[in-house]
Amino acid sequence: MRVVLAEDLFLLRDGLIRMLQAYDFEVVAAVDTGPDLLQALLTERPDVAVVDVRLPPTFTDEGLQAALEARRQIPGLPVLVLSQYVEQLYAKELLADGSGAIGYLLKDRVFDPDQFVETVHRVAAGGTALDPQVIAMLVNNTGRSKPLERLTPREREVLELMAEGRSNGAIAERMVITERAVKKHTANIFLKLDLPPSEEDHRRVLAVLAFLEVAPS
């Protein structure tokens, strides 16, 4: 699997390269600025990009904006964004096109190689993965939208795990229920959020968007 990596801290970038290579990824480009990231993504067209939000020259959101621009030019380009802090706006911007293949993790997660690599694979396969701390922040927010208020506490729990990118099997294991029960909960979630019939993966992305209170463009 071909990866473009963007990280301005040399030691972390080198560590990520070594980790990815140890798990049989091919790092086709490793850059440290926003402009270089955009060029690498458009030139290499990788299977997945692993991107630090804040890159030179201004250390604001150059990595995020380069990734978003690349996705505009290469629709569906899988992007996993790494951030030092929880920023709900970043998650909203990433998911706003409704196409999935997006992940948002805190940098601390890279110290758990198995979890990190699993997330890279999930995003590369077109899935969505949000950091549990992002989910926790969203759950604690007030002023939830009316469709979400229709969900039962159990359905909300399923939706939170869905937002983390977990499969039905993984959700069932986490909640200690059957996979059949998870499918029933997800069907109710889709119905209560007024999501039209379509491929389940697409409806899962739309459900996560509803959770983030984002409307796809």
Tab-separated table of C-alpha atoms in Angstrom, residues 2 10 12-13 44 47 76 78-79 84 88 97 128 133 136 147 179 185 190 198 204 206:
chain	number	residue	atom	x	y	z
A	2	ARG	CA	1.446	3.356	-1.082
A	10	PHE	CA	11.895	15.085	11.903
A	12	LEU	CA	8.230	11.818	14.498
A	13	ARG	CA	8.332	11.712	10.701
A	44	GLU	CA	1.945	10.222	-6.411
A	47	ASP	CA	-3.528	4.707	-1.588
A	76	GLY	CA	-12.282	10.108	-2.572
A	78	PRO	CA	-8.119	8.533	1.498
A	79	VAL	CA	-6.705	10.891	4.133
A	84	GLN	CA	-2.126	17.462	18.596
A	88	GLN	CA	-14.242	19.615	16.036
A	97	ASP	CA	-18.130	16.118	1.191
A	128	THR	CA	-14.296	6.660	8.409
A	133	GLN	CA	-11.751	11.879	22.279
A	136	ALA	CA	-16.511	12.192	23.578
A	147	PRO	CA	-33.023	13.922	14.356
A	179	GLU	CA	-24.163	-8.692	15.493
A	185	HIS	CA	-29.799	-0.697	15.819
A	190	PHE	CA	-30.705	5.144	9.371
A	198	SER	CA	-28.212	3.209	-0.520
A	204	ARG	CA	-22.756	5.007	7.701
A	206	LEU	CA	-24.044	10.093	6.352
